[in-house]
PDB file of C-alpha atoms and ligand atoms in Angstrom:
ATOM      1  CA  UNK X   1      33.869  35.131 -88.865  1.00 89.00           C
ATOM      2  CA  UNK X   2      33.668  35.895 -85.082  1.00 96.00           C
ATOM      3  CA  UNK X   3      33.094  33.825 -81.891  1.00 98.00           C
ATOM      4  CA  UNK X   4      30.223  35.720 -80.142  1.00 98.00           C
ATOM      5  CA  UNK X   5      29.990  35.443 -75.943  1.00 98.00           C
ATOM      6  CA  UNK X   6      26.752  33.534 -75.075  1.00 98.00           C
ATOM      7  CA  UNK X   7      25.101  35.138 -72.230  1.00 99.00           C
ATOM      8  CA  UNK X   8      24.188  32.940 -69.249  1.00 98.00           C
ATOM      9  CA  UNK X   9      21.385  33.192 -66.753  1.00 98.00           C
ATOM     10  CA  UNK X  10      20.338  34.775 -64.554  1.00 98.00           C
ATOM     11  CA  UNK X  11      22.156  37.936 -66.906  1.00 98.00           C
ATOM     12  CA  UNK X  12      18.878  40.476 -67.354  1.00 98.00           C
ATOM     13  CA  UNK X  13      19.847  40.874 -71.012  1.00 98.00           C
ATOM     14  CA  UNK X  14      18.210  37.266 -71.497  1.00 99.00           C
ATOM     15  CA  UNK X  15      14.950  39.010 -71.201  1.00 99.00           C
ATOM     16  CA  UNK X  16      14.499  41.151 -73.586  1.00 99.00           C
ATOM     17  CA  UNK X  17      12.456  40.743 -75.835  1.00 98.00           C
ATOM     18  CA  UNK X  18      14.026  40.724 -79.782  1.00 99.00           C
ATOM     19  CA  UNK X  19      11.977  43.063 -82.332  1.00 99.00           C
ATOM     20  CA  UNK X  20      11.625  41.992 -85.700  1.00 99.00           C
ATOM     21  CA  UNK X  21      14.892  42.377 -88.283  1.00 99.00           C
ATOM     22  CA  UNK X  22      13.611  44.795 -91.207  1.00 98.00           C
ATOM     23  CA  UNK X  23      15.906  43.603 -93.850  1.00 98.00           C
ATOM     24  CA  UNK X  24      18.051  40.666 -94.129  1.00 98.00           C
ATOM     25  CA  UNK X  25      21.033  43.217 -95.251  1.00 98.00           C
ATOM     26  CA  UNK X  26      24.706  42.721 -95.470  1.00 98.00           C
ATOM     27  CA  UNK X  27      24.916  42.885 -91.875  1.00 98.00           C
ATOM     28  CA  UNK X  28      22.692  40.670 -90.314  1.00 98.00           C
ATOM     29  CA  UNK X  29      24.019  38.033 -93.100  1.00 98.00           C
ATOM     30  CA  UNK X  30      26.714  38.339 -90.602  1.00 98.00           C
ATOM     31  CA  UNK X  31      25.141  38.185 -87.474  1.00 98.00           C
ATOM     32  CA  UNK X  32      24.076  34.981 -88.889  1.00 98.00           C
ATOM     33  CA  UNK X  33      27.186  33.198 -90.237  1.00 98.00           C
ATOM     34  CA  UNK X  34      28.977  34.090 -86.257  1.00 98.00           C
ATOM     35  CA  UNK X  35      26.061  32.808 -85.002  1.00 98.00           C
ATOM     36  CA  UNK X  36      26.104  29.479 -86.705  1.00 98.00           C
ATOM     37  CA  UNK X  37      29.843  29.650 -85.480  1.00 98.00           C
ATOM     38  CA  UNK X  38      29.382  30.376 -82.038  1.00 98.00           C
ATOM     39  CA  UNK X  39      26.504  27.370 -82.150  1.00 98.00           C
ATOM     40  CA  UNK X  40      29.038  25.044 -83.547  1.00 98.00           C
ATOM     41  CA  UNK X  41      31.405  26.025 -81.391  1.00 98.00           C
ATOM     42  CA  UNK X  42      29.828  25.622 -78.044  1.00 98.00           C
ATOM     43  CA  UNK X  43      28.278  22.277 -79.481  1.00 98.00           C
ATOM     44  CA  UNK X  44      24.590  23.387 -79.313  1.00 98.00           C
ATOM     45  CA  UNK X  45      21.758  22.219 -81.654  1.00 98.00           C
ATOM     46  CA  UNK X  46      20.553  26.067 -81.547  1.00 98.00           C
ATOM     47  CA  UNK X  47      20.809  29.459 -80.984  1.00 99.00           C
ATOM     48  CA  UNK X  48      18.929  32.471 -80.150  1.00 99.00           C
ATOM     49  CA  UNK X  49      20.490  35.611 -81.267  1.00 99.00           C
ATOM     50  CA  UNK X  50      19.330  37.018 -77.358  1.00 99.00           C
ATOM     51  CA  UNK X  51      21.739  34.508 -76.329  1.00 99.00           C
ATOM     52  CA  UNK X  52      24.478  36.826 -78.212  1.00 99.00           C
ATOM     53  CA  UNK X  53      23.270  39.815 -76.501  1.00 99.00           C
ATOM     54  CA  UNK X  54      21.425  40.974 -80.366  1.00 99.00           C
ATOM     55  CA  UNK X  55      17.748  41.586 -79.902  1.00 99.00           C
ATOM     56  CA  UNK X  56      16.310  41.101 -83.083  1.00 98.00           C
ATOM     57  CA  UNK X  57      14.126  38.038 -83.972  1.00 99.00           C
ATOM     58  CA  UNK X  58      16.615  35.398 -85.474  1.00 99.00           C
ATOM     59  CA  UNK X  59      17.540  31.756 -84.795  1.00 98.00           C
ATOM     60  CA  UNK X  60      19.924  29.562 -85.751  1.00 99.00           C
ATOM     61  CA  UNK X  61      19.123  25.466 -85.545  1.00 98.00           C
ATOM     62  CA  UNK X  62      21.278  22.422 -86.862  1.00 98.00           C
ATOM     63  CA  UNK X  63      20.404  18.952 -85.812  1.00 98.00           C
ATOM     64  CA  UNK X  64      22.947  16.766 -88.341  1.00 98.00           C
ATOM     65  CA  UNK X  65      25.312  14.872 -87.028  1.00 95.00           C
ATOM     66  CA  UNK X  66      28.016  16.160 -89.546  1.00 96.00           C
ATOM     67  CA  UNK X  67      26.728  20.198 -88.389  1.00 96.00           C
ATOM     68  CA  UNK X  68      26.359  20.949 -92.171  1.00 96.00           C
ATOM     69  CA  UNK X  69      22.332  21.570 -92.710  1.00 98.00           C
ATOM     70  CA  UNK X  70      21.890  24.474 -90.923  1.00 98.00           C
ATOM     71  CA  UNK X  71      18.807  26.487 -90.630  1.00 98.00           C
ATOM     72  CA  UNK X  72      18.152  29.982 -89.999  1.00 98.00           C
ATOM     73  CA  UNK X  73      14.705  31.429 -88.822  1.00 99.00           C
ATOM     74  CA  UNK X  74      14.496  35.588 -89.612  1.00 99.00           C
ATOM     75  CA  UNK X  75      11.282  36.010 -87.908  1.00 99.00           C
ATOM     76  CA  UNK X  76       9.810  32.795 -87.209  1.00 99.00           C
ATOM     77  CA  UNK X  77       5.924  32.966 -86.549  1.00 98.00           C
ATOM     78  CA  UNK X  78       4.195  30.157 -85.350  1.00 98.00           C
ATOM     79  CA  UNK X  79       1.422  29.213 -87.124  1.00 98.00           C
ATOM     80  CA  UNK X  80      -0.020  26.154 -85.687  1.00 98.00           C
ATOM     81  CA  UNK X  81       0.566  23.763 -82.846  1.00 98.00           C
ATOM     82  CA  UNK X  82      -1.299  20.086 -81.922  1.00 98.00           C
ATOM     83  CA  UNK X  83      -0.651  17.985 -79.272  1.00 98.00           C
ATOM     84  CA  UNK X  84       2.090  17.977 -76.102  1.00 98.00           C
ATOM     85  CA  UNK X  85       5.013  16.263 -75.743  1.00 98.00           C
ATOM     86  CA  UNK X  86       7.509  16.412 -72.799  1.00 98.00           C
ATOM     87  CA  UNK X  87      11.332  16.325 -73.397  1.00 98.00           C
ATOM     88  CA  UNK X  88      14.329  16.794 -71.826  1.00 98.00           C
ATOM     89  CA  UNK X  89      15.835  20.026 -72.540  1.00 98.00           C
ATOM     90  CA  UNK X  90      19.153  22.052 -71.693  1.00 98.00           C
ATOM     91  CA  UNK X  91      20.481  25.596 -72.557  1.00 98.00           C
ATOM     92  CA  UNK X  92      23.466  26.695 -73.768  1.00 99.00           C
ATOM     93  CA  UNK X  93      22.539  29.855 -71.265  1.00 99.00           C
ATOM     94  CA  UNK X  94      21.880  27.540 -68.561  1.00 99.00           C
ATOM     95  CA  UNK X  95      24.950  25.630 -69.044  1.00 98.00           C
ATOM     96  CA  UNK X  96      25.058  22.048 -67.126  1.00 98.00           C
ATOM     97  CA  UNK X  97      21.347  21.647 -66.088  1.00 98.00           C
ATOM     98  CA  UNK X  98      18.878  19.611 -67.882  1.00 98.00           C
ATOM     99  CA  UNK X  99      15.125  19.110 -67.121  1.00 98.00           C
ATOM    100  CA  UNK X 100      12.085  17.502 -69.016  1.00 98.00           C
ATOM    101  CA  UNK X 101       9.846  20.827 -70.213  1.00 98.00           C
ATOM    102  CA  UNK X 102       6.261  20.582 -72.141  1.00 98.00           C
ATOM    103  CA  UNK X 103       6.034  21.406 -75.478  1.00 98.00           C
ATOM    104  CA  UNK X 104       4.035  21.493 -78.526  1.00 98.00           C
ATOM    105  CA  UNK X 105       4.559  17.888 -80.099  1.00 98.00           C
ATOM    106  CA  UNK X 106       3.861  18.867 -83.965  1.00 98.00           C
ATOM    107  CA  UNK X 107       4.146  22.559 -85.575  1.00 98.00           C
ATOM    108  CA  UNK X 108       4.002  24.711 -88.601  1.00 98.00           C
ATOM    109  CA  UNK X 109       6.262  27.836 -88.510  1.00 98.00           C
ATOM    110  CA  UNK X 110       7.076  30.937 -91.024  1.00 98.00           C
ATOM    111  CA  UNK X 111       9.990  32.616 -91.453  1.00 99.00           C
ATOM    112  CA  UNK X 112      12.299  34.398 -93.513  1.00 98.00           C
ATOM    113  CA  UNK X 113      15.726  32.394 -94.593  1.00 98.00           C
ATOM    114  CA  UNK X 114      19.010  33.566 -94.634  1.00 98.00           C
ATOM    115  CA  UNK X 115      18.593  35.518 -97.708  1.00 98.00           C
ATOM    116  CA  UNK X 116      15.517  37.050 -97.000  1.00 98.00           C
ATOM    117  CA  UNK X 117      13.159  35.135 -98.687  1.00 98.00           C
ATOM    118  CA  UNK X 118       9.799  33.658 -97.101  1.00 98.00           C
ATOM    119  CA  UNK X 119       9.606  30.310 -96.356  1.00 98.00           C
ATOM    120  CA  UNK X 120       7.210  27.818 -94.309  1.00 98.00           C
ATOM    121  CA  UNK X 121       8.265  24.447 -92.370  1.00 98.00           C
ATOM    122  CA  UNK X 122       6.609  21.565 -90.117  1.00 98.00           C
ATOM    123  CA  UNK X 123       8.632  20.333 -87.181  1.00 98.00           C
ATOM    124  CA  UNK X 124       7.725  17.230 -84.527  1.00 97.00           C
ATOM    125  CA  UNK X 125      10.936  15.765 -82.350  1.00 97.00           C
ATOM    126  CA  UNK X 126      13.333  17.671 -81.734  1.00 97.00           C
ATOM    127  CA  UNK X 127      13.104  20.405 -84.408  1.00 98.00           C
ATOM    128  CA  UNK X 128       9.836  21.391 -82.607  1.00 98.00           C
ATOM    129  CA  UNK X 129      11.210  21.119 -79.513  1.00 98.00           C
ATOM    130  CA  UNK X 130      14.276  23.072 -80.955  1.00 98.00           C
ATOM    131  CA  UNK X 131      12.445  25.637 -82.677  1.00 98.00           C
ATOM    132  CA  UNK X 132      10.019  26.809 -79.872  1.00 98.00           C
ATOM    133  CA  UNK X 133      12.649  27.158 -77.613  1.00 99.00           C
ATOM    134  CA  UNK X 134      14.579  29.200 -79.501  1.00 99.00           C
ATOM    135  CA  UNK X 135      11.256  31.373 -80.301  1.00 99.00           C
ATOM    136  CA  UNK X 136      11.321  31.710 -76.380  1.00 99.00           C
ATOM    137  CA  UNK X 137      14.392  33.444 -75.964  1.00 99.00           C
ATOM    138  CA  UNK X 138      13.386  36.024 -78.481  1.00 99.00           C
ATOM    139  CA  UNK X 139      10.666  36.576 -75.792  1.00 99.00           C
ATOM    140  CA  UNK X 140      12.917  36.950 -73.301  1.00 99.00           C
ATOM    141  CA  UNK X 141      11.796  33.609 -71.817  1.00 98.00           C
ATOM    142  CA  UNK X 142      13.826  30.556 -70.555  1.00 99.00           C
ATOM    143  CA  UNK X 143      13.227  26.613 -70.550  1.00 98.00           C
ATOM    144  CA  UNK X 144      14.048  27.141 -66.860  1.00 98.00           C
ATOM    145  CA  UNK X 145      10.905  29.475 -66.731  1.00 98.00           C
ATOM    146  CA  UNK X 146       9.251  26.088 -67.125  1.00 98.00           C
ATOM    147  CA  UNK X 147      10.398  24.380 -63.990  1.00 98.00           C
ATOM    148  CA  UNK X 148       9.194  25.188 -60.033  1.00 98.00           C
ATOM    149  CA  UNK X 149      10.346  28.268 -58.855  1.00 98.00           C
ATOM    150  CA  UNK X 150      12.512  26.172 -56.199  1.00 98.00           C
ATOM    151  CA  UNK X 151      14.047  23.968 -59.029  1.00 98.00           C
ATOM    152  CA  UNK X 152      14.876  27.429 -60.583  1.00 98.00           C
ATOM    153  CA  UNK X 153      16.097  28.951 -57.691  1.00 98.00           C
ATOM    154  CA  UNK X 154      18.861  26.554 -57.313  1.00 98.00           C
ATOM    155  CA  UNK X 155      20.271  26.552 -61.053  1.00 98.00           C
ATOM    156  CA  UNK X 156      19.939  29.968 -60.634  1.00 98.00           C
ATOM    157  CA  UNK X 157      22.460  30.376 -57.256  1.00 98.00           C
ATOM    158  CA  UNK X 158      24.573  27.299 -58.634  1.00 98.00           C
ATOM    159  CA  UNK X 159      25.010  29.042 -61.844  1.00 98.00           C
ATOM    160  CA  UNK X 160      25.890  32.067 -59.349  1.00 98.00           C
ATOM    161  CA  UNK X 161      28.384  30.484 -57.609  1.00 98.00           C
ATOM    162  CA  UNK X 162      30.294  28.985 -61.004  1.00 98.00           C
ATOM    163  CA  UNK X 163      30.228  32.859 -62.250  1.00 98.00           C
ATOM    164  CA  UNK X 164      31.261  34.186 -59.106  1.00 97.00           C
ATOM    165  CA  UNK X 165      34.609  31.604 -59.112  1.00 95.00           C
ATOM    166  CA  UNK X 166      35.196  31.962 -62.913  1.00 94.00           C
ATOM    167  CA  UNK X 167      35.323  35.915 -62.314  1.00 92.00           C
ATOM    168  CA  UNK X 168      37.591  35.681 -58.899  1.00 95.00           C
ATOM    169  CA  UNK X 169      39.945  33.482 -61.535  1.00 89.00           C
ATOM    170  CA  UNK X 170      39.627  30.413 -58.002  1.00 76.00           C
TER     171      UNK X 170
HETATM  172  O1  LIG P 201      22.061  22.788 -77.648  1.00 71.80           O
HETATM  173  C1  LIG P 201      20.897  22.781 -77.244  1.00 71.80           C
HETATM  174  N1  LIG P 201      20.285  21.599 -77.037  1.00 71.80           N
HETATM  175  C2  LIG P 201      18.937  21.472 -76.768  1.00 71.80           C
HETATM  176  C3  LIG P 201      18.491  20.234 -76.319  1.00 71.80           C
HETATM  177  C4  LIG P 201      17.162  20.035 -76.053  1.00 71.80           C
HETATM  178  C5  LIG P 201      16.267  21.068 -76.235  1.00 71.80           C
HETATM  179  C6  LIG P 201      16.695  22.307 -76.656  1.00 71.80           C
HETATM  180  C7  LIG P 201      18.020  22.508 -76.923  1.00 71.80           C
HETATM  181  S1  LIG P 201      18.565  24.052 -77.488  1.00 71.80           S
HETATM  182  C8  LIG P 201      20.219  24.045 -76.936  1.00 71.80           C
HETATM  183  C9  LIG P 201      20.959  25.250 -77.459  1.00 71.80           C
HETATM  184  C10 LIG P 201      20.339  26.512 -76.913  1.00 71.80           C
HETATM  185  O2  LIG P 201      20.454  26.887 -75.780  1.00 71.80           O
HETATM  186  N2  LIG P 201      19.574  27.189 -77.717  1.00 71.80           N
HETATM  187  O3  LIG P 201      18.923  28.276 -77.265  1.00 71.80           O
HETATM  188 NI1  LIG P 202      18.684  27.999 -75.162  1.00 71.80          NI
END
């Protein structure tokens, strides 16, 4: 298994948008098993696999305390979505920042599992939460998007800054 580099924003590559996987083959069964490592590794409750510079529609989720149930989406549709909940939300792209973002509160989602095979789920809490922000980076689209474009403009030159240091090795 490898470690993959998570990209961080404002990186362009964050905003493209993922097409849809056309077989769950050999090597995407892959893709998936680094990306549950990389998750795990960085202590995230998800991952996009945009955030891994792949564009094709998967996501990885696991919200146990003990990281053993994970879940992977192969392209996860949503099918319906009631109510509006706010919660507080960070990004393992956006590294340090947290802000309270709207959401649907309850939702029904298809996908494909890690094998291929078709499967349907209902999320509220944090799964939903989890699960439609993940959807959003296969759009290309951030929880940051979410926030004034002031609010957004300073993550985006703080994050700037830390990249610029990291880089000059200060
Ligand atoms: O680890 C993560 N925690 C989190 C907390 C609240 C709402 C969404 C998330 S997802 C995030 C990991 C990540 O960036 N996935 O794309
Ligand atoms: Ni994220």
């Amino acid at each position: 298994m490898s470690i993959l580099t998570i990209l961080e924003f404002p990186d362009d590559r964050l905003r493209k948008k993922a097409v849809a996987v056309k077989t769950v083959d050999d090597k995407i069964k892959k893709l998936i098993k680094d990306m549950l490592e990389t998750m795990y590794q960085a202590k995230g409750v998800g991952l996009a696999a945009t955030q891994v510079n792949v564009h094709q529609r998967i996501i990885v989720i696991d919200l146990s305390e003990e990281k053993n149930a994970p879940l992977c989406l192969v392209n996860p549709e949503l099918i319906e979505k009631d109510g509006i909940k706010e919660s507080e939300e960070g990004c393992l792209s956006v590294p340090g920042f947290y802000e309270r973002v709207k959401r649907g509160e309850h939702i029904r989602v298809k996908a494909l599992d890690k094998e291929g095979v078709p499967f349907a789920l209902e999320a509220h809490d944090l799964l939903a939460v989890c699960i439609q922000h993940e959807m959003d980076h296969l759009e290309g689209k951030l929880f940051v998007d979410y926030l004034s474009s002031l609010k957004r403009q300073r993550i985006k030159t703080k994050l700037e800054k830390i990249h610029r240091m990291e880089k000059s090795g200060a």
